[in-house]
Short mmCIF file of C-alpha atoms in Angstrom, two decimals:
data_model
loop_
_atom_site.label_atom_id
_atom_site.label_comp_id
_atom_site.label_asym_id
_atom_site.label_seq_id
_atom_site.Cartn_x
_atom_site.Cartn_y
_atom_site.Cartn_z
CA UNK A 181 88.56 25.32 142.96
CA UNK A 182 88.70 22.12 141.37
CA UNK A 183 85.84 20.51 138.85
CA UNK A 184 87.71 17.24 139.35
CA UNK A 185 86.53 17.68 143.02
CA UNK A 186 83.18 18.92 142.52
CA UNK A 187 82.50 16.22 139.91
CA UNK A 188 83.63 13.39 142.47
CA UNK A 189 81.11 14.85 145.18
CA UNK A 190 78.24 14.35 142.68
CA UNK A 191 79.37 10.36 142.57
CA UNK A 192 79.76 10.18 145.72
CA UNK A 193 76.34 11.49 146.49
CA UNK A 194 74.75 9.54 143.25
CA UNK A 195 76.22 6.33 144.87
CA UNK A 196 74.82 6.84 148.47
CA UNK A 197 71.71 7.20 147.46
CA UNK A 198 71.47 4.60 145.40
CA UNK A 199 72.50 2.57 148.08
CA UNK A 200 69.78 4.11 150.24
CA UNK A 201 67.43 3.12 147.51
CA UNK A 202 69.44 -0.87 147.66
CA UNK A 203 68.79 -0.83 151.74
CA UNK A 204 65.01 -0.19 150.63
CA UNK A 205 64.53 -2.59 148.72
CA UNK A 206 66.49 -5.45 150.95
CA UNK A 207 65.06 -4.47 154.46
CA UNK A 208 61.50 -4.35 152.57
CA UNK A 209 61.90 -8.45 151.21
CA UNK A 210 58.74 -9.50 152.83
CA UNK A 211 57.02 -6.76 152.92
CA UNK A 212 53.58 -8.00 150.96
CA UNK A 213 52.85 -6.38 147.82
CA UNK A 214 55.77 -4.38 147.76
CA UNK A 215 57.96 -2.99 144.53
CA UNK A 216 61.25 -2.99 144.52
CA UNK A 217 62.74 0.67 143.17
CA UNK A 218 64.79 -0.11 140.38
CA UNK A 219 67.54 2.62 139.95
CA UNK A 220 69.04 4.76 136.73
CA UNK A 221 71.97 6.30 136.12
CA UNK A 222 72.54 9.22 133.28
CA UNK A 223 75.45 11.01 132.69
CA UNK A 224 75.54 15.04 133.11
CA UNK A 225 76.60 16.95 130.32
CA UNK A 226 77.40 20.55 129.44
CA UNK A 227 77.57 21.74 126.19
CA UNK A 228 78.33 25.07 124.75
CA UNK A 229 74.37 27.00 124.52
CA UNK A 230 73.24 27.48 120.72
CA UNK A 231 73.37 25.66 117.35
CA UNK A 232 75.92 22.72 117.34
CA UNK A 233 78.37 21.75 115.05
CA UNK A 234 77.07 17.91 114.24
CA UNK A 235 79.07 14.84 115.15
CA UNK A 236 82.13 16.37 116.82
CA UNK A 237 82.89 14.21 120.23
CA UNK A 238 85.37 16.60 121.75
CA UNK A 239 82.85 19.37 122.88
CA UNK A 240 81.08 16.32 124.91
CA UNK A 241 82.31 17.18 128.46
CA UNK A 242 80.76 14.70 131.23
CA UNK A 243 80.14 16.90 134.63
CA UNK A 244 78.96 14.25 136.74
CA UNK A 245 75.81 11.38 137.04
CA UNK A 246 72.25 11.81 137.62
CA UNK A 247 70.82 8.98 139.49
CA UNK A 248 66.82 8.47 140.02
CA UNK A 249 64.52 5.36 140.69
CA UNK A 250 61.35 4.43 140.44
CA UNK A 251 59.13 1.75 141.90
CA UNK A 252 58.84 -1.26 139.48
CA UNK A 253 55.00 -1.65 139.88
CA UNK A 254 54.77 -3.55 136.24
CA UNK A 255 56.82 -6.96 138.21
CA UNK A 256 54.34 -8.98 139.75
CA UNK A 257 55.45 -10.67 143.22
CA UNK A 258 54.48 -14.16 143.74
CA UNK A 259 50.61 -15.00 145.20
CA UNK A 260 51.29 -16.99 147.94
CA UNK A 261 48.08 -18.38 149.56
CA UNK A 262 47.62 -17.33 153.60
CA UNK A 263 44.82 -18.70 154.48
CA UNK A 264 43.12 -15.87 155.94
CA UNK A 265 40.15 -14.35 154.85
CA UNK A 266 41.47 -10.51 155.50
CA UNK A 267 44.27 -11.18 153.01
CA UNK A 268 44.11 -10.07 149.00
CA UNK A 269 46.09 -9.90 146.70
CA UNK A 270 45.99 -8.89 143.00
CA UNK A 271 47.02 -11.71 140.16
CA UNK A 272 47.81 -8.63 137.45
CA UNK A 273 49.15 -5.25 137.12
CA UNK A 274 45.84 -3.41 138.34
CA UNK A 275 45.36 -1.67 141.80
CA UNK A 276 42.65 -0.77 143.98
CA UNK A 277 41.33 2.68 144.30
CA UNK A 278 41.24 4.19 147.65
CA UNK A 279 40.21 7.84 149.18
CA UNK A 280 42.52 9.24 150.98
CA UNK A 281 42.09 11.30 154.09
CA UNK A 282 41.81 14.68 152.34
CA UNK A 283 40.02 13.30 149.43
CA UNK A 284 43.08 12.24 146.92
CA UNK A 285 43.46 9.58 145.05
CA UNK A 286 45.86 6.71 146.19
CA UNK A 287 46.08 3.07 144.90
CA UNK A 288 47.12 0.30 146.62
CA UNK A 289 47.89 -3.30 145.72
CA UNK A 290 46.44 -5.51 147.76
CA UNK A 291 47.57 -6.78 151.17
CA UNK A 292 45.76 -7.04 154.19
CA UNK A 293 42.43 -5.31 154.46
CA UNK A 294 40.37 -4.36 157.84
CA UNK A 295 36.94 -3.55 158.70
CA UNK A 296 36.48 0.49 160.14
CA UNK A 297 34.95 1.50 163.24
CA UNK A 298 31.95 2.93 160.54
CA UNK A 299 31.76 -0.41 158.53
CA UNK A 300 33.59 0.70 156.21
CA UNK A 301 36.10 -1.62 154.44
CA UNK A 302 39.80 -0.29 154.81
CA UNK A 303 43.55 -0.92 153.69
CA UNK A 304 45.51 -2.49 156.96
CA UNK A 305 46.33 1.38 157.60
CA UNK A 306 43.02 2.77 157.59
CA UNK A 307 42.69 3.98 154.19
CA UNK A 308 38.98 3.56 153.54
CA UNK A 309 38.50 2.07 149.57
CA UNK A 310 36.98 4.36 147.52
CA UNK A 311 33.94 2.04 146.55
CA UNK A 312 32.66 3.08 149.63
CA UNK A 313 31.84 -0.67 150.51
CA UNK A 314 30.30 -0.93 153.96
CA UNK A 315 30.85 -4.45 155.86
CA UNK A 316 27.16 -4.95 157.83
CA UNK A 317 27.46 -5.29 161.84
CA UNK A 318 26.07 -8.80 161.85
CA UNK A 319 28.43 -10.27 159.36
CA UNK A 320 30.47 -12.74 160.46
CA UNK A 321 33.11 -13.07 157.37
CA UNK A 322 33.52 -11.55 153.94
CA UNK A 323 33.92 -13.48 150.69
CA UNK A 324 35.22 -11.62 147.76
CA UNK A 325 35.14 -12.85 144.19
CA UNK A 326 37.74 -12.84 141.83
CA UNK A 327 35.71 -9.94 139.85
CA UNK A 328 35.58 -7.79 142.96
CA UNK A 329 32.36 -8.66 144.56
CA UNK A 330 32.16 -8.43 147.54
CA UNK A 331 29.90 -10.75 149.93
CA UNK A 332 29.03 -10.23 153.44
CA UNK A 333 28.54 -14.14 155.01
CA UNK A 334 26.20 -13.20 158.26
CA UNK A 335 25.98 -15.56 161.38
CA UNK A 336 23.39 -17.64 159.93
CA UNK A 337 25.29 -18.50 156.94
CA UNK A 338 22.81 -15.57 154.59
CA UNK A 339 24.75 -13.88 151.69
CA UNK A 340 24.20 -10.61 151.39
CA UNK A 341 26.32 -8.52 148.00
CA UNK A 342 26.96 -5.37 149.38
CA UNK A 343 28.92 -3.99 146.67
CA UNK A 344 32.30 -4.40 144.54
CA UNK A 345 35.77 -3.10 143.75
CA UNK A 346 37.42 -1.96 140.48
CA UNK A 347 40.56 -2.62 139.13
CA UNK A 348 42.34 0.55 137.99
CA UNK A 349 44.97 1.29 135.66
CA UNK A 350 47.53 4.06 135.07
CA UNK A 351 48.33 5.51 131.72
CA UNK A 352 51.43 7.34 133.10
CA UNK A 353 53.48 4.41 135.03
CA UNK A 354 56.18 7.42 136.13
CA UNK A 355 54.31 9.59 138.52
CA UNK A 356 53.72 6.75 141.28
CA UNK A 357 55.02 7.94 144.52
CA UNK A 358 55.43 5.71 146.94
CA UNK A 359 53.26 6.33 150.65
CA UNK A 360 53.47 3.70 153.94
CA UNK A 361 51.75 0.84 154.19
CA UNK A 362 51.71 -0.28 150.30
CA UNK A 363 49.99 2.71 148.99
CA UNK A 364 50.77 4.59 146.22
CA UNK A 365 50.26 8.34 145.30
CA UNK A 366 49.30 9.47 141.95
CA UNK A 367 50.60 13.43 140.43
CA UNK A 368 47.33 15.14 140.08
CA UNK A 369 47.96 14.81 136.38
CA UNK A 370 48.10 11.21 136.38
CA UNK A 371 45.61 9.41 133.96
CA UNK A 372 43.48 7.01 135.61
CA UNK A 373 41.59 4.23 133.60
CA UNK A 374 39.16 2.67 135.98
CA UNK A 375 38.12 -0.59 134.81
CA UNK A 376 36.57 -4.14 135.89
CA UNK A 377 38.79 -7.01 137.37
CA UNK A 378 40.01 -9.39 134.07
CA UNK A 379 39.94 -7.08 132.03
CA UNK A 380 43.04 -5.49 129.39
CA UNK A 381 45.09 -7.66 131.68
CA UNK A 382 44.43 -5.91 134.63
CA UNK A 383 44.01 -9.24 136.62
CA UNK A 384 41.60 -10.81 139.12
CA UNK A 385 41.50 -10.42 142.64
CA UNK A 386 42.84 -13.32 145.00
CA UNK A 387 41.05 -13.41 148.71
CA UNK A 388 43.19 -15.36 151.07
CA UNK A 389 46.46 -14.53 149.23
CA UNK A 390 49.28 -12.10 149.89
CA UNK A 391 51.34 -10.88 146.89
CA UNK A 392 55.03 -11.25 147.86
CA UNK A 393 57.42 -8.37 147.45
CA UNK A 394 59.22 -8.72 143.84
CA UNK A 395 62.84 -7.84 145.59
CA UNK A 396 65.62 -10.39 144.10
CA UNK A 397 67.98 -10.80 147.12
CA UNK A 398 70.73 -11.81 144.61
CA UNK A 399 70.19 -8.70 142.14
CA UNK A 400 70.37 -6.65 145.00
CA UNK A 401 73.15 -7.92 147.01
CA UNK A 402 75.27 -7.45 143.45
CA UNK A 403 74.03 -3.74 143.11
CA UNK A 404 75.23 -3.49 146.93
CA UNK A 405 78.69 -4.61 145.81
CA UNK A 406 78.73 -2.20 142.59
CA UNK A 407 77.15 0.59 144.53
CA UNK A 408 79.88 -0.05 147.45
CA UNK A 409 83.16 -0.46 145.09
CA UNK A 410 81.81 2.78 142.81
CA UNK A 411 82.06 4.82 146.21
CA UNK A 412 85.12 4.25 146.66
CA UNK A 413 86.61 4.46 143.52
CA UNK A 414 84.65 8.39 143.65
CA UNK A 415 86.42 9.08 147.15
CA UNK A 416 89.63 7.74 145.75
CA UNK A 417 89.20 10.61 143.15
CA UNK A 418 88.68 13.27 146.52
CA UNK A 419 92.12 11.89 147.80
CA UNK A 420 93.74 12.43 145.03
CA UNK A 421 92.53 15.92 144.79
CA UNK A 422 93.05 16.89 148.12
CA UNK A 423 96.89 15.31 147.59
CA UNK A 424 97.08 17.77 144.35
CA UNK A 425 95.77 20.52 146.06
CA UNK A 426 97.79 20.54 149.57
CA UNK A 427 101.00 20.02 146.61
CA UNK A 428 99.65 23.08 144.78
CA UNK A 429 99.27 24.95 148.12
CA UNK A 430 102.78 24.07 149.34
CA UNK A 431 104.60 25.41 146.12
CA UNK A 432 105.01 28.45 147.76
CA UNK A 433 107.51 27.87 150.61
CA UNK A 434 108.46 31.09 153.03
CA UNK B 299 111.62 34.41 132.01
CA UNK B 300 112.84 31.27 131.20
CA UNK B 301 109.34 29.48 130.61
CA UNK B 302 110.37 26.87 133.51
CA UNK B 303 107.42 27.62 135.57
CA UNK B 304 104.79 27.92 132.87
CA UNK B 305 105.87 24.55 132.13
CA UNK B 306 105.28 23.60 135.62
CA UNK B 307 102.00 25.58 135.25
CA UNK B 308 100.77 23.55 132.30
CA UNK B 309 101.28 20.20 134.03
CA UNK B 310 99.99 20.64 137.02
CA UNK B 311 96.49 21.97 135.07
CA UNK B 312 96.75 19.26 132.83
CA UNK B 313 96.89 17.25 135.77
CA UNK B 314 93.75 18.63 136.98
CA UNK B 315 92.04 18.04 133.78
CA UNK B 316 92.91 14.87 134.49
CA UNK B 317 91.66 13.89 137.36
CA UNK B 318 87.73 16.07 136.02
CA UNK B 319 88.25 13.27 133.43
CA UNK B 320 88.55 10.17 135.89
CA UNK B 321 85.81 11.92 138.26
CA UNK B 322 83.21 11.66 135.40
CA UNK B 323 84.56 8.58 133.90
CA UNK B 324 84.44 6.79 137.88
CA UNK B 325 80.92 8.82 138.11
CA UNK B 326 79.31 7.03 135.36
CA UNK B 327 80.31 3.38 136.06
CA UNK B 328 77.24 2.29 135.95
CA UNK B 329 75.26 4.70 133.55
CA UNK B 330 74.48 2.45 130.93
CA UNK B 331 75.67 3.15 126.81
CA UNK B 332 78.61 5.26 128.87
CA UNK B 333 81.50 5.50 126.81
CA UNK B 334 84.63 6.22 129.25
CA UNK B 335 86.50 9.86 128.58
CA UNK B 336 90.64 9.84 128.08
CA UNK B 337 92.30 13.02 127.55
CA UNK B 338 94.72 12.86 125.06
CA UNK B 339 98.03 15.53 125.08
CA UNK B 340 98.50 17.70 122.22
CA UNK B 341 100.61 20.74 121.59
CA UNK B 342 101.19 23.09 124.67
CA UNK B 343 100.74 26.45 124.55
CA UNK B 344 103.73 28.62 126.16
CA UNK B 345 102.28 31.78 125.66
CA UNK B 346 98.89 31.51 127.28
CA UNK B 347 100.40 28.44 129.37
CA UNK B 348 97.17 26.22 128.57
CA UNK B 349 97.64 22.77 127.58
CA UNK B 350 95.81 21.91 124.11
CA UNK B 351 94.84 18.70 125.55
CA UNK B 352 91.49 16.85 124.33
CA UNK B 353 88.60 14.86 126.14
CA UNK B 354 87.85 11.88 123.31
CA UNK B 355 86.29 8.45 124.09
CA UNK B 356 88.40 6.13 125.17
CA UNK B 357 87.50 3.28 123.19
CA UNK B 358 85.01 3.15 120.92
CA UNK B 359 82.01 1.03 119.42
CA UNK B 360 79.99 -0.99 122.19
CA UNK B 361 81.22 -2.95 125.12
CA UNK B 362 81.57 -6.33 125.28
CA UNK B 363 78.20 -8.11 126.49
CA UNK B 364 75.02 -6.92 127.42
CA UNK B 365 73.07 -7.03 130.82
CA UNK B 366 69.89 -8.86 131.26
CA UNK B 367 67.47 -6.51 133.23
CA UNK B 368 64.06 -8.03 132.41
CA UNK B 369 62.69 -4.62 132.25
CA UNK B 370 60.37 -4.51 129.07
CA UNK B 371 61.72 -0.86 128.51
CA UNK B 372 65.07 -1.43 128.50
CA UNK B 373 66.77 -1.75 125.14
CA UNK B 374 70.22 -2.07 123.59
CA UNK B 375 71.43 -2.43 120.29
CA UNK B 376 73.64 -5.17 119.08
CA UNK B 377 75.90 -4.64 115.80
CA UNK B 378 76.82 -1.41 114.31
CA UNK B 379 73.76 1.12 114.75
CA UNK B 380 72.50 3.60 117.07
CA UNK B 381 69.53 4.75 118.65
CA UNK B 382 68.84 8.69 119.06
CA UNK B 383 67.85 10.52 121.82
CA UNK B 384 66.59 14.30 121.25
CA UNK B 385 67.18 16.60 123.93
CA UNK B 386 65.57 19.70 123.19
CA UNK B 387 67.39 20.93 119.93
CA UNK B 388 69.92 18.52 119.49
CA UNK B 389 70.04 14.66 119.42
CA UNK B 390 72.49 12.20 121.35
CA UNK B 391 73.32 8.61 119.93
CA UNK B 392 73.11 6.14 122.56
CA UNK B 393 73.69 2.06 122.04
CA UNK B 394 71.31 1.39 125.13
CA UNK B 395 68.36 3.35 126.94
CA UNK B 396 66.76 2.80 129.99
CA UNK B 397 63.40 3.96 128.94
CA UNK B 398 59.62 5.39 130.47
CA UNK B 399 57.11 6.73 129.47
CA UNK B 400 55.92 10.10 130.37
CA UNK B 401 52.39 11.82 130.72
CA UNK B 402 52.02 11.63 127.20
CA UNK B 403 52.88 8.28 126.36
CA UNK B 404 55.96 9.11 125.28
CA UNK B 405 59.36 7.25 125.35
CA UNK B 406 61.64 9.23 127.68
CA UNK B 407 64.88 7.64 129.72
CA UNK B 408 65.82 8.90 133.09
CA UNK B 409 67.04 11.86 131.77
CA UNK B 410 63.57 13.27 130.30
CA UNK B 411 64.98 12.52 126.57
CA UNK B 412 62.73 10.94 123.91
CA UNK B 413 63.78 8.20 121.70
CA UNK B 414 63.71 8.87 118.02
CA UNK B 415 61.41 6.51 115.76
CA UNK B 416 62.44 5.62 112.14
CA UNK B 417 62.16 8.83 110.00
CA UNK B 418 62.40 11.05 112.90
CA UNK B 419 59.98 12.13 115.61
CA UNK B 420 59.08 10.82 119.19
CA UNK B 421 58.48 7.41 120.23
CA UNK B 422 54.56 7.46 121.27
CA UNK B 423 53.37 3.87 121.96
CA UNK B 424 50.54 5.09 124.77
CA UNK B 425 49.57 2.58 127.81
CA UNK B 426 50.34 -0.96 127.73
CA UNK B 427 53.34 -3.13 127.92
CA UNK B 428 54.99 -3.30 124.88
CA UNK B 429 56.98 -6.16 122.82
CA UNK B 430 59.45 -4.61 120.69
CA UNK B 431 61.04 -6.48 118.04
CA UNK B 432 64.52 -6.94 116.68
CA UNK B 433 63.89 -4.14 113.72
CA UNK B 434 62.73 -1.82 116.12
CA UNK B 435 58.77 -2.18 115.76
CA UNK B 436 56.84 -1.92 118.70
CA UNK B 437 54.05 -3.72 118.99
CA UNK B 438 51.28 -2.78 121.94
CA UNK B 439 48.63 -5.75 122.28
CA UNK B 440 49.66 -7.37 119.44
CA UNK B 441 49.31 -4.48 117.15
CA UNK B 442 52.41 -2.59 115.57
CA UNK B 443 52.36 0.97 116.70
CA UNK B 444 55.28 2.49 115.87
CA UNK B 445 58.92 1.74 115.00
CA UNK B 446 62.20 2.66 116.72
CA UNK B 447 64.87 4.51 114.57
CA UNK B 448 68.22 3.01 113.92
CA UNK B 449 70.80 4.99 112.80
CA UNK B 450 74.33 5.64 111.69
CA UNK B 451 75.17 7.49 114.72
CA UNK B 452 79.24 6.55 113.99
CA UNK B 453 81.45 5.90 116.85
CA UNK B 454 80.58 7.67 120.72
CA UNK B 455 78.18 9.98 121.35
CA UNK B 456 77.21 13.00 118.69
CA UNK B 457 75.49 15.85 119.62
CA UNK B 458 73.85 17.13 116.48
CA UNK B 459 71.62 19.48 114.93
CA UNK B 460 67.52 18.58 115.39
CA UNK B 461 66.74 19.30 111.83
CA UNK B 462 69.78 17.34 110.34
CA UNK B 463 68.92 13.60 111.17
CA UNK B 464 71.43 11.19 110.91
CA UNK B 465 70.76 8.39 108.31
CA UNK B 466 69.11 5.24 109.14
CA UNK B 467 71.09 2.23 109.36
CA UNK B 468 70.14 -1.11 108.38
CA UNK B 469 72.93 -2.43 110.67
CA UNK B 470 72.00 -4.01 114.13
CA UNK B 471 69.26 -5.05 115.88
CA UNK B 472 67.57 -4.16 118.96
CA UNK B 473 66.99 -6.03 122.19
CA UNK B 474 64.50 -5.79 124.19
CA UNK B 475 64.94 -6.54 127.96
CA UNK B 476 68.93 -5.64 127.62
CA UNK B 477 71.35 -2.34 128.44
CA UNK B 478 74.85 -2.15 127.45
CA UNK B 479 76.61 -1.27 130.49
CA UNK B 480 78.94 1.30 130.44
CA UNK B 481 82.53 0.50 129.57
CA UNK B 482 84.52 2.20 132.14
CA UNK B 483 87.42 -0.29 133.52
CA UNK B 484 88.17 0.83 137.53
CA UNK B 485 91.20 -0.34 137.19
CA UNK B 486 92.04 2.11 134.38
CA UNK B 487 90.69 5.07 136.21
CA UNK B 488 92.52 4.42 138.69
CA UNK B 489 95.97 3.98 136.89
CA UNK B 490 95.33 7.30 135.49
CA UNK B 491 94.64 8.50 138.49
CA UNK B 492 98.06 8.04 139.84
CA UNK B 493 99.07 9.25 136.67
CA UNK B 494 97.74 12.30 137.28
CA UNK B 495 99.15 12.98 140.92
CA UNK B 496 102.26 11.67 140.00
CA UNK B 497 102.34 14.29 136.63
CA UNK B 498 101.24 17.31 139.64
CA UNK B 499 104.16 16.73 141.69
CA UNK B 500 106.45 16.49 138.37
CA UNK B 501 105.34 20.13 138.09
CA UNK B 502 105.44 20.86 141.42
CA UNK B 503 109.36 19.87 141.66
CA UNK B 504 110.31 20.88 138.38
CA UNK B 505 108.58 24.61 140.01
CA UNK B 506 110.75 23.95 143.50
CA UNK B 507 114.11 23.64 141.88
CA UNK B 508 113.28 26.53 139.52
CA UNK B 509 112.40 28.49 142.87
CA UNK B 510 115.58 27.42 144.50
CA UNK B 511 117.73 28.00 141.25
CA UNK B 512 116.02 31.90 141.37
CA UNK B 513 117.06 31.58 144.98
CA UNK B 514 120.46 30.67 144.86
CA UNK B 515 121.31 33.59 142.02
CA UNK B 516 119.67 36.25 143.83
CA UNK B 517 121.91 35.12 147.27
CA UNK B 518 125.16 34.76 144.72
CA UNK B 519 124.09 38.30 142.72
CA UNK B 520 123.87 39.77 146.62
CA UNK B 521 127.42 38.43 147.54
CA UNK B 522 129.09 39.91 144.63
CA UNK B 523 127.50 43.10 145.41
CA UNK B 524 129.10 43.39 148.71
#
């Protein structure tokens, strides 16, 4: 009926979820380890199909906005130490391979870690690492070193090394999708560099330290306000129509 | 007839056009390199009753200011250049791209369209972050792997031909860690907004009076014939 309409639905729905993606990022502030998604707009654009004439504007005809994000995994959140010997975090842009429940590959950037009911050492939700490292019965705490060692401290103060973690990097930063609990999936195309800690700036690992979300409250509270104001102006443009069009449909009087 | 109502006809469609116009322009408010969309009147057509009116950018050349992101893969150019974007045959000059890279390596913005190097091809700079310099070279680890194209791109956005490449320009600079935001003013949009309703019900009463003129002859043609 009216492109002016169809084109305002596409804002509308471009600016909704781009505040969905805001609301993520703000209600997720202290989540540890977590990356904020950082949004994109691109303009739509038809064109007639086959060989263009070059540099003539007027053919350019806008049709509406794309809008996608992606989780900024490259921004590093600030270590802060906790104190507690559960807690790691990662001081670089590497992450932590981990085996998923049907055998895929997930990453994960540090947070709190937990023992399983097998020994084996986990991601706070269970995800087992996919070192395979498994924690002894008799230990009484873990130590890890800032290469990935890790050491099993038993009872009677014996240190045992009973394995250690790599640090992994991605060639292919896009296909990250984000999971619960910090954990990231990878497309099964994704190219995976597995390498040690410190190493092509991959980082070190920090025991005792959380990595603090890398949400800016102020950057996001502004993209709030943008998001907010650019949804109106598009419903402003569905008034408008709808005025036009109840004019157009009362042209015709009996 | 008398060519009342095809006038009526032609501004209440050009009213329409309108108001596409604003959609896209209010769509894109924060698309960065956006260039905001007027439509300009021309000659009207009588005959077919189509107005002859065409979509041009608004205003030209780059906004004011750029916008700090941070994001190593954001650029923008400052001064008179452009940087090209190739979208499967053709090529679309930009002043600002939000850039990734995709499974190859490859510079693409959110749109899946690679960046152009100097001499042509795509921008390939593989895994790690890169520092990109004011001429366009990218260096990766400290070594210089490729460089970014500027060209003359002229004023808005050009679709082209891929195997006609615009030249390069020795104008401008590029800027890392910047996007020119899009130029669309609200407060415009919506001023031509109401320009466009109130130009719709123009048409619409210039239509009513020519219905009740028809009216009023056919009632005073039916008294005379009585």
């Amino acid at each position: 009926m009216s492109g002016a309409l169809e084109i305002a639905a596409v804002g509308l729905r471009a600016q909704q979820r781009a505040l969905e993606t805001i609301a993520g990022n703000i209600s997720n502030v202290n989540t540890p380890a977590f990356k904020r998604s950082d949004l994109r707009f691109s303009e739509l654009v038809t064109r007639p199909i086959g060989t263009l004439p070059s540099a003539v504007p007027d053919f350019v005809d806008v049709v509406g906005v794309g809008q996608s994000s992606r989780p900024m995994v490259d921004e590093p959140g600030k270590i802060e130490i906790t104190g507690s010997d559960r807690d790691l975090a990662i001081d670089g842009s590497g992450f932590v391979e981990l085996m998923g429940p049907a055998g895929q590959t997930l990453l994960w950037r540090g947070g709190t870690f937990r023992v399983l009911e097998d020994g084996m050492l986990a991601t706070g939700n269970g995800i087992a690492l996919k070192a395979g490292i498994v924690v002894p019965a008799d230990a009484a705490s873990l130590r890890i070193d800032r290469d990935g060692t890790v050491h099993a401290v038993g009872a009677d103060g014996q240190v045992t090394d009973i394995g250690g973690m790599d640090l992994v990097k991605l060639q292919d930063g896009t296909s990250l999708r984000r999971l619960d609990g910090g954990v990231y999936a990878v497309g099964d195309d994704a190219d995976i560099l597995s390498v040690g800690a410190g190493e092509e700036g991959l980082g070190y690992f920090v025991q005792g330290s959380i990595e603090r979300s890398n949400v800016d409250l102020n950057e996001e509270m502004v993209g709030l306000l943008v998001a907010q104001r650019a949804y109106a102006a598009n419903a402003q443009v569905v008034r408008a129509v709808d005025e036009f069009l109840s004019l157009a449909n009362g042209l015709r009087r009996a | 007839m008398s060519g009342i109502a095809e006038i009526a006809t032609v501004m209440m469609s050009a009213a329409q056009r309108r108001m596409a116009v604003t959609a896209a322009n209010l769509n894109n408010v924060s698309t960065p390199s956006y260039q905001a969309r007027r439509v300009y009147s021309r000659i009207v057509d009588l005959r077919t009753a189509l107005p002859l009116d065409t979509v041009a950018i608004a205003r030209a050349g780059s906004p004011a200011g750029l916008k700090a992101t941070g994001n190593a893969l954001d650029i923008a150019v400052e001064g008179g250049a452009g940087l090209l974007l190739r979208e499967g045959d053709g090529y679309v000059a930009v002043n600002s791209a939000q850039l990734q890279r995709n499974g190859d390596g490859v510079l693409v913005d959110a749109a899946g369209r690679a960046l152009q190097a100097a001499g042509g091809g795509d921008v390939a700079i593989g895994a790690g972050t890169p520092a990109i310099l004011r001429d366009g070279t990218v260096l990766v680890d400290g070594q210089a792997v490729t460089r970014i194209g500027l060209f003359r791109t002229g004023d808005g956005p050009t679709v082209g031909d891929a195997s006609l490449l615009p030249e390069p320009s020795d104008q401008g600079a590029i800027i890392q860690g910047f996007v020119a935001p899009s130029n669309v003013e609200p407060a415009e949009e919506m001023i031509a907004l109401t320009k466009a309703s109130r130009m719709a019900e123009t048409g619409a009463r210039v239509f009513q009076i020519y219905d009740d003129l028809l009216g009023r002859a056919t009632n005073k043609l039916g008294d005379l014939g009585r």
